PDB file of N, CA and C and ligand atoms in Angstrom:
ATOM      1  N   MET A 221       0.840  -1.178   0.000  1.00 95.00           N
ATOM      2  CA  MET A 221       0.000   0.000   0.000  1.00 95.00           C
ATOM      3  C   MET A 221       0.887   1.243   0.000  1.00 95.00           C
ATOM      4  N   PHE A 222       0.524   2.201  -0.844  1.00 97.00           N
ATOM      5  CA  PHE A 222       1.281   3.451  -0.844  1.00 97.00           C
ATOM      6  C   PHE A 222       0.942   4.269   0.389  1.00 97.00           C
ATOM      7  N   VAL A 223       1.960   4.692   1.085  1.00 97.00           N
ATOM      8  CA  VAL A 223       1.781   5.587   2.226  1.00 97.00           C
ATOM      9  C   VAL A 223       2.000   7.021   1.753  1.00 97.00           C
ATOM     10  N   CYS A 224       3.051   7.213   0.990  1.00 98.00           N
ATOM     11  CA  CYS A 224       3.346   8.532   0.437  1.00 98.00           C
ATOM     12  C   CYS A 224       3.037   8.496  -1.061  1.00 98.00           C
ATOM     13  N   VAL A 225       1.899   9.028  -1.386  1.00 98.00           N
ATOM     14  CA  VAL A 225       1.453   9.011  -2.784  1.00 98.00           C
ATOM     15  C   VAL A 225       2.316   9.955  -3.624  1.00 98.00           C
ATOM     16  N   CYS A 226       2.690  11.071  -3.066  1.00 98.00           N
ATOM     17  CA  CYS A 226       3.483  12.050  -3.819  1.00 98.00           C
ATOM     18  C   CYS A 226       4.793  11.455  -4.332  1.00 98.00           C
ATOM     19  N   ASN A 227       5.385  10.562  -3.519  1.00 97.00           N
ATOM     20  CA  ASN A 227       6.695  10.005  -3.883  1.00 97.00           C
ATOM     21  C   ASN A 227       6.627   8.507  -4.153  1.00 97.00           C
ATOM     22  N   ALA A 228       5.419   7.972  -4.234  1.00 97.00           N
ATOM     23  CA  ALA A 228       5.209   6.542  -4.532  1.00 97.00           C
ATOM     24  C   ALA A 228       6.021   5.643  -3.606  1.00 97.00           C
ATOM     25  N   VAL A 229       5.882   5.890  -2.302  1.00 98.00           N
ATOM     26  CA  VAL A 229       6.594   5.096  -1.302  1.00 98.00           C
ATOM     27  C   VAL A 229       5.577   4.243  -0.549  1.00 98.00           C
ATOM     28  N   SER A 230       5.854   2.949  -0.511  1.00 98.00           N
ATOM     29  CA  SER A 230       4.927   2.015   0.142  1.00 98.00           C
ATOM     30  C   SER A 230       5.291   1.777   1.609  1.00 98.00           C
ATOM     31  N   ASP A 231       4.355   1.175   2.323  1.00 97.00           N
ATOM     32  CA  ASP A 231       4.626   0.809   3.716  1.00 97.00           C
ATOM     33  C   ASP A 231       5.775  -0.192   3.789  1.00 97.00           C
ATOM     34  N   HIS A 232       5.875  -1.072   2.819  1.00 97.00           N
ATOM     35  CA  HIS A 232       6.967  -2.057   2.820  1.00 97.00           C
ATOM     36  C   HIS A 232       8.323  -1.359   2.672  1.00 97.00           C
ATOM     37  N   GLN A 233       8.379  -0.356   1.839  1.00 97.00           N
ATOM     38  CA  GLN A 233       9.637   0.381   1.673  1.00 97.00           C
ATOM     39  C   GLN A 233      10.028   1.095   2.968  1.00 97.00           C
ATOM     40  N   ILE A 234       9.042   1.630   3.657  1.00 96.00           N
ATOM     41  CA  ILE A 234       9.320   2.325   4.920  1.00 96.00           C
ATOM     42  C   ILE A 234       9.817   1.325   5.959  1.00 96.00           C
ATOM     43  N   ILE A 235       9.146   0.193   6.063  1.00 95.00           N
ATOM     44  CA  ILE A 235       9.555  -0.834   7.027  1.00 95.00           C
ATOM     45  C   ILE A 235      10.948  -1.359   6.691  1.00 95.00           C
ATOM     46  N   ASP A 236      11.216  -1.570   5.410  1.00 95.00           N
ATOM     47  CA  ASP A 236      12.550  -2.021   5.002  1.00 95.00           C
ATOM     48  C   ASP A 236      13.614  -0.987   5.386  1.00 95.00           C
ATOM     49  N   ALA A 237      13.310   0.292   5.179  1.00 94.00           N
ATOM     50  CA  ALA A 237      14.268   1.350   5.524  1.00 94.00           C
ATOM     51  C   ALA A 237      14.550   1.360   7.023  1.00 94.00           C
ATOM     52  N   ILE A 238      13.517   1.141   7.818  1.00 92.00           N
ATOM     53  CA  ILE A 238      13.703   1.094   9.278  1.00 92.00           C
ATOM     54  C   ILE A 238      14.553  -0.123   9.639  1.00 92.00           C
ATOM     55  N   ASP A 239      14.267  -1.253   9.009  1.00 91.00           N
ATOM     56  CA  ASP A 239      15.065  -2.467   9.264  1.00 91.00           C
ATOM     57  C   ASP A 239      16.530  -2.260   8.885  1.00 91.00           C
ATOM     58  N   GLU A 240      16.751  -1.405   7.895  1.00 92.00           N
ATOM     59  CA  GLU A 240      18.121  -1.157   7.434  1.00 92.00           C
ATOM     60  C   GLU A 240      18.813  -0.026   8.200  1.00 92.00           C
ATOM     61  N   GLY A 241      18.134   0.534   9.212  1.00 90.00           N
ATOM     62  CA  GLY A 241      18.812   1.485  10.073  1.00 90.00           C
ATOM     63  C   GLY A 241      18.192   2.853  10.224  1.00 90.00           C
ATOM     64  N   ALA A 242      17.189   3.185   9.429  1.00 91.00           N
ATOM     65  CA  ALA A 242      16.530   4.477   9.626  1.00 91.00           C
ATOM     66  C   ALA A 242      15.838   4.452  10.985  1.00 91.00           C
ATOM     67  N   CYS A 243      16.135   5.438  11.822  1.00 88.00           N
ATOM     68  CA  CYS A 243      15.568   5.391  13.174  1.00 88.00           C
ATOM     69  C   CYS A 243      14.871   6.678  13.564  1.00 88.00           C
ATOM     70  N   SER A 244      14.644   7.548  12.594  1.00 92.00           N
ATOM     71  CA  SER A 244      13.899   8.767  12.900  1.00 92.00           C
ATOM     72  C   SER A 244      13.069   9.169  11.677  1.00 92.00           C
ATOM     73  N   PHE A 245      12.118  10.045  11.931  1.00 95.00           N
ATOM     74  CA  PHE A 245      11.292  10.574  10.857  1.00 95.00           C
ATOM     75  C   PHE A 245      12.180  11.265   9.812  1.00 95.00           C
ATOM     76  N   GLU A 246      13.165  11.986  10.287  1.00 96.00           N
ATOM     77  CA  GLU A 246      14.070  12.700   9.376  1.00 96.00           C
ATOM     78  C   GLU A 246      14.876  11.714   8.522  1.00 96.00           C
ATOM     79  N   ASP A 247      15.278  10.593   9.110  1.00 94.00           N
ATOM     80  CA  ASP A 247      15.976   9.567   8.325  1.00 94.00           C
ATOM     81  C   ASP A 247      15.106   9.098   7.169  1.00 94.00           C
ATOM     82  N   LEU A 248      13.825   8.870   7.467  1.00 96.00           N
ATOM     83  CA  LEU A 248      12.914   8.390   6.420  1.00 96.00           C
ATOM     84  C   LEU A 248      12.688   9.466   5.365  1.00 96.00           C
ATOM     85  N   GLN A 249      12.627  10.710   5.797  1.00 97.00           N
ATOM     86  CA  GLN A 249      12.489  11.800   4.826  1.00 97.00           C
ATOM     87  C   GLN A 249      13.719  11.848   3.918  1.00 97.00           C
ATOM     88  N   ASP A 250      14.876  11.745   4.523  1.00 96.00           N
ATOM     89  CA  ASP A 250      16.117  11.841   3.743  1.00 96.00           C
ATOM     90  C   ASP A 250      16.306  10.630   2.828  1.00 96.00           C
ATOM     91  N   ASN A 251      15.992   9.445   3.333  1.00 96.00           N
ATOM     92  CA  ASN A 251      16.246   8.227   2.570  1.00 96.00           C
ATOM     93  C   ASN A 251      15.195   7.929   1.517  1.00 96.00           C
ATOM     94  N   LEU A 252      13.935   8.230   1.829  1.00 97.00           N
ATOM     95  CA  LEU A 252      12.851   7.849   0.916  1.00 97.00           C
ATOM     96  C   LEU A 252      12.127   9.051   0.297  1.00 97.00           C
ATOM     97  N   GLY A 253      12.319  10.206   0.874  1.00 97.00           N
ATOM     98  CA  GLY A 253      11.633  11.390   0.357  1.00 97.00           C
ATOM     99  C   GLY A 253      10.211  11.541   0.854  1.00 97.00           C
ATOM    100  N   VAL A 254       9.825  10.713   1.824  1.00 97.00           N
ATOM    101  CA  VAL A 254       8.453  10.796   2.339  1.00 97.00           C
ATOM    102  C   VAL A 254       8.228  12.120   3.061  1.00 97.00           C
ATOM    103  N   ALA A 255       6.991  12.576   3.007  1.00 96.00           N
ATOM    104  CA  ALA A 255       6.546  13.765   3.745  1.00 96.00           C
ATOM    105  C   ALA A 255       7.332  15.022   3.400  1.00 96.00           C
ATOM    106  N   LYS A 256       7.852  15.082   2.209  1.00 96.00           N
ATOM    107  CA  LYS A 256       8.603  16.277   1.807  1.00 96.00           C
ATOM    108  C   LYS A 256       7.852  17.109   0.769  1.00 96.00           C
ATOM    109  N   THR A 257       6.699  16.599   0.338  1.00 96.00           N
ATOM    110  CA  THR A 257       5.966  17.346  -0.673  1.00 96.00           C
ATOM    111  C   THR A 257       4.720  17.969  -0.050  1.00 96.00           C
ATOM    112  N   CYS A 258       3.633  17.219   0.066  1.00 97.00           N
ATOM    113  CA  CYS A 258       2.407  17.782   0.652  1.00 97.00           C
ATOM    114  C   CYS A 258       2.339  17.559   2.162  1.00 97.00           C
ATOM    115  N   GLY A 259       3.016  16.519   2.644  1.00 96.00           N
ATOM    116  CA  GLY A 259       3.030  16.242   4.080  1.00 96.00           C
ATOM    117  C   GLY A 259       1.860  15.438   4.595  1.00 96.00           C
ATOM    118  N   THR A 260       0.942  15.091   3.718  1.00 97.00           N
ATOM    119  CA  THR A 260      -0.245  14.335   4.139  1.00 97.00           C
ATOM    120  C   THR A 260       0.128  12.998   4.770  1.00 97.00           C
ATOM    121  N   CYS A 261       1.213  12.410   4.354  1.00 98.00           N
ATOM    122  CA  CYS A 261       1.619  11.091   4.838  1.00 98.00           C
ATOM    123  C   CYS A 261       2.371  11.135   6.167  1.00 98.00           C
ATOM    124  N   SER A 262       2.643  12.293   6.683  1.00 97.00           N
ATOM    125  CA  SER A 262       3.479  12.419   7.886  1.00 97.00           C
ATOM    126  C   SER A 262       2.996  11.560   9.042  1.00 97.00           C
ATOM    127  N   CYS A 263       1.701  11.620   9.329  1.00 97.00           N
ATOM    128  CA  CYS A 263       1.167  10.865  10.478  1.00 97.00           C
ATOM    129  C   CYS A 263       1.338   9.367  10.269  1.00 97.00           C
ATOM    130  N   GLU A 264       1.069   8.880   9.075  1.00 97.00           N
ATOM    131  CA  GLU A 264       1.184   7.444   8.821  1.00 97.00           C
ATOM    132  C   GLU A 264       2.651   7.006   8.877  1.00 97.00           C
ATOM    133  N   VAL A 265       3.551   7.830   8.360  1.00 97.00           N
ATOM    134  CA  VAL A 265       4.976   7.505   8.422  1.00 97.00           C
ATOM    135  C   VAL A 265       5.428   7.437   9.880  1.00 97.00           C
ATOM    136  N   LYS A 266       5.017   8.406  10.677  1.00 96.00           N
ATOM    137  CA  LYS A 266       5.396   8.428  12.096  1.00 96.00           C
ATOM    138  C   LYS A 266       4.795   7.238  12.833  1.00 96.00           C
ATOM    139  N   LYS A 267       3.577   6.872  12.465  1.00 96.00           N
ATOM    140  CA  LYS A 267       2.931   5.720  13.105  1.00 96.00           C
ATOM    141  C   LYS A 267       3.704   4.433  12.797  1.00 96.00           C
ATOM    142  N   LEU A 268       4.068   4.236  11.537  1.00 95.00           N
ATOM    143  CA  LEU A 268       4.846   3.045  11.159  1.00 95.00           C
ATOM    144  C   LEU A 268       6.181   3.027  11.894  1.00 95.00           C
ATOM    145  N   LEU A 269       6.851   4.172  11.944  1.00 95.00           N
ATOM    146  CA  LEU A 269       8.131   4.262  12.630  1.00 95.00           C
ATOM    147  C   LEU A 269       7.968   3.936  14.110  1.00 95.00           C
ATOM    148  N   SER A 270       6.979   4.508  14.729  1.00 94.00           N
ATOM    149  CA  SER A 270       6.743   4.288  16.152  1.00 94.00           C
ATOM    150  C   SER A 270       6.472   2.824  16.456  1.00 94.00           C
ATOM    151  N   GLU A 271       5.607   2.214  15.658  1.00 93.00           N
ATOM    152  CA  GLU A 271       5.278   0.799  15.877  1.00 93.00           C
ATOM    153  C   GLU A 271       6.515  -0.078  15.716  1.00 93.00           C
ATOM    154  N   LYS A 272       7.281   0.198  14.692  1.00 90.00           N
ATOM    155  CA  LYS A 272       8.453  -0.627  14.404  1.00 90.00           C
ATOM    156  C   LYS A 272       9.537  -0.429  15.464  1.00 90.00           C
ATOM    157  N   VAL A 273       9.762   0.815  15.871  1.00 84.00           N
ATOM    158  CA  VAL A 273      10.787   1.096  16.878  1.00 84.00           C
ATOM    159  C   VAL A 273      10.368   0.522  18.226  1.00 84.00           C
ATOM    160  N   GLU A 274       9.087   0.620  18.567  1.00 83.00           N
ATOM    161  CA  GLU A 274       8.615   0.059  19.834  1.00 83.00           C
ATOM    162  C   GLU A 274       8.859  -1.441  19.880  1.00 83.00           C
ATOM    163  N   LYS A 275       8.581  -2.121  18.776  1.00 82.00           N
ATOM    164  CA  LYS A 275       8.825  -3.570  18.731  1.00 82.00           C
ATOM    165  C   LYS A 275      10.306  -3.862  18.893  1.00 82.00           C
ATOM    166  N   SER A 276      11.125  -3.072  18.230  1.00 75.00           N
ATOM    167  CA  SER A 276      12.562  -3.273  18.299  1.00 75.00           C
ATOM    168  C   SER A 276      13.080  -3.012  19.708  1.00 75.00           C
ATOM    169  N   LEU A 277      12.622  -1.911  20.316  1.00 69.00           N
ATOM    170  CA  LEU A 277      13.065  -1.573  21.671  1.00 69.00           C
ATOM    171  C   LEU A 277      12.584  -2.606  22.673  1.00 69.00           C
ATOM    172  N   ALA A 278      11.384  -3.113  22.467  1.00 70.00           N
ATOM    173  CA  ALA A 278      10.852  -4.109  23.387  1.00 70.00           C
ATOM    174  C   ALA A 278      11.726  -5.352  23.396  1.00 70.00           C
ATOM    175  N   SER A 279      12.240  -5.719  22.237  1.00 72.00           N
ATOM    176  CA  SER A 279      13.089  -6.908  22.174  1.00 72.00           C
ATOM    177  C   SER A 279      14.460  -6.638  22.781  1.00 72.00           C
ATOM    178  N   GLN A 280      14.912  -5.372  22.767  1.00 65.00           N
ATOM    179  CA  GLN A 280      16.212  -5.022  23.336  1.00 65.00           C
ATOM    180  C   GLN A 280      16.092  -4.649  24.810  1.00 65.00           C
ATOM    181  N   CYS A 281      14.887  -4.339  25.242  1.00 58.00           N
ATOM    182  CA  CYS A 281      14.678  -3.826  26.586  1.00 58.00           C
ATOM    183  C   CYS A 281      15.148  -4.810  27.648  1.00 58.00           C
ATOM    184  N   PHE A 282      14.857  -6.071  27.463  1.00 57.00           N
ATOM    185  CA  PHE A 282      15.235  -7.061  28.455  1.00 57.00           C
ATOM    186  C   PHE A 282      16.748  -7.077  28.635  1.00 57.00           C
ATOM    187  N   GLN A 283      17.490  -6.976  27.511  1.00 53.00           N
ATOM    188  CA  GLN A 283      18.947  -6.963  27.601  1.00 53.00           C
ATOM    189  C   GLN A 283      19.427  -5.728  28.344  1.00 53.00           C
ATOM    190  N   THR A 284      18.828  -4.567  28.061  1.00 51.00           N
ATOM    191  CA  THR A 284      19.232  -3.316  28.702  1.00 51.00           C
ATOM    192  C   THR A 284      18.960  -3.382  30.201  1.00 51.00           C
ATOM    193  N   VAL A 285      17.784  -3.881  30.582  1.00 50.00           N
ATOM    194  CA  VAL A 285      17.434  -3.984  31.993  1.00 50.00           C
ATOM    195  C   VAL A 285      18.386  -4.943  32.682  1.00 50.00           C
ATOM    196  N   SER A 286      18.693  -6.048  32.029  1.00 52.00           N
ATOM    197  CA  SER A 286      19.582  -7.022  32.632  1.00 52.00           C
ATOM    198  C   SER A 286      20.958  -6.434  32.905  1.00 52.00           C
ATOM    199  N   VAL A 287      21.497  -5.665  31.941  1.00 53.00           N
ATOM    200  CA  VAL A 287      22.809  -5.055  32.109  1.00 53.00           C
ATOM    201  C   VAL A 287      22.774  -4.016  33.215  1.00 53.00           C
ATOM    202  N   SER A 288      21.749  -3.161  33.225  1.00 54.00           N
ATOM    203  CA  SER A 288      21.696  -2.111  34.232  1.00 54.00           C
ATOM    204  C   SER A 288      21.487  -2.680  35.629  1.00 54.00           C
ATOM    205  N   GLN A 289      20.800  -3.799  35.739  1.00 56.00           N
ATOM    206  CA  GLN A 289      20.582  -4.399  37.046  1.00 56.00           C
ATOM    207  C   GLN A 289      21.849  -5.103  37.535  1.00 56.00           C
ATOM    208  N   ALA A 290      22.692  -5.520  36.610  1.00 57.00           N
ATOM    209  CA  ALA A 290      23.902  -6.240  36.988  1.00 57.00           C
ATOM    210  C   ALA A 290      24.943  -5.299  37.576  1.00 57.00           C
ATOM    211  N   ALA A 291      24.922  -4.016  37.169  1.00 56.00           N
ATOM    212  CA  ALA A 291      25.916  -3.083  37.651  1.00 56.00           C
ATOM    213  C   ALA A 291      25.396  -2.365  38.899  1.00 56.00           C
ATOM    214  N   PRO A 292      26.068  -2.501  40.038  1.00 60.00           N
ATOM    215  CA  PRO A 292      25.620  -1.812  41.240  1.00 60.00           C
ATOM    216  C   PRO A 292      25.790  -0.302  41.102  1.00 60.00           C
ATOM    217  N   ILE A 293      24.872   0.431  41.685  1.00 57.00           N
ATOM    218  CA  ILE A 293      24.935   1.898  41.591  1.00 57.00           C
ATOM    219  C   ILE A 293      25.626   2.450  42.828  1.00 57.00           C
TER     220      ILE A 293
HETATM  221  S1  LIG B 522       1.754  11.987   0.420  1.00 68.56           S
HETATM  222 FE1  LIG B 522       3.759  12.048   1.206  1.00 68.56          FE
HETATM  223  S2  LIG B 522       4.454  14.040   0.733  1.00 68.56           S
HETATM  224 FE2  LIG B 522       2.479  13.952  -0.115  1.00 68.56          FE
END
């Protein structure tokens, strides 16, 4: 499905870009050109980024908590 109609960018392309290291809205704008024309897609791009980053952080969170708990303060 196209998320950014102005630049013909699909949700799959956005997810792939995030998987390849894009970690901010600005990264996606720079890499894919999303939300740089009319801006209508901004909310959907941010939603996809947020969902994907939350999933990624959730999987890393346990490791981060484990490391921080191991080191005495
Ligand atoms: S729909 Fe993305 S900039 Fe217009």
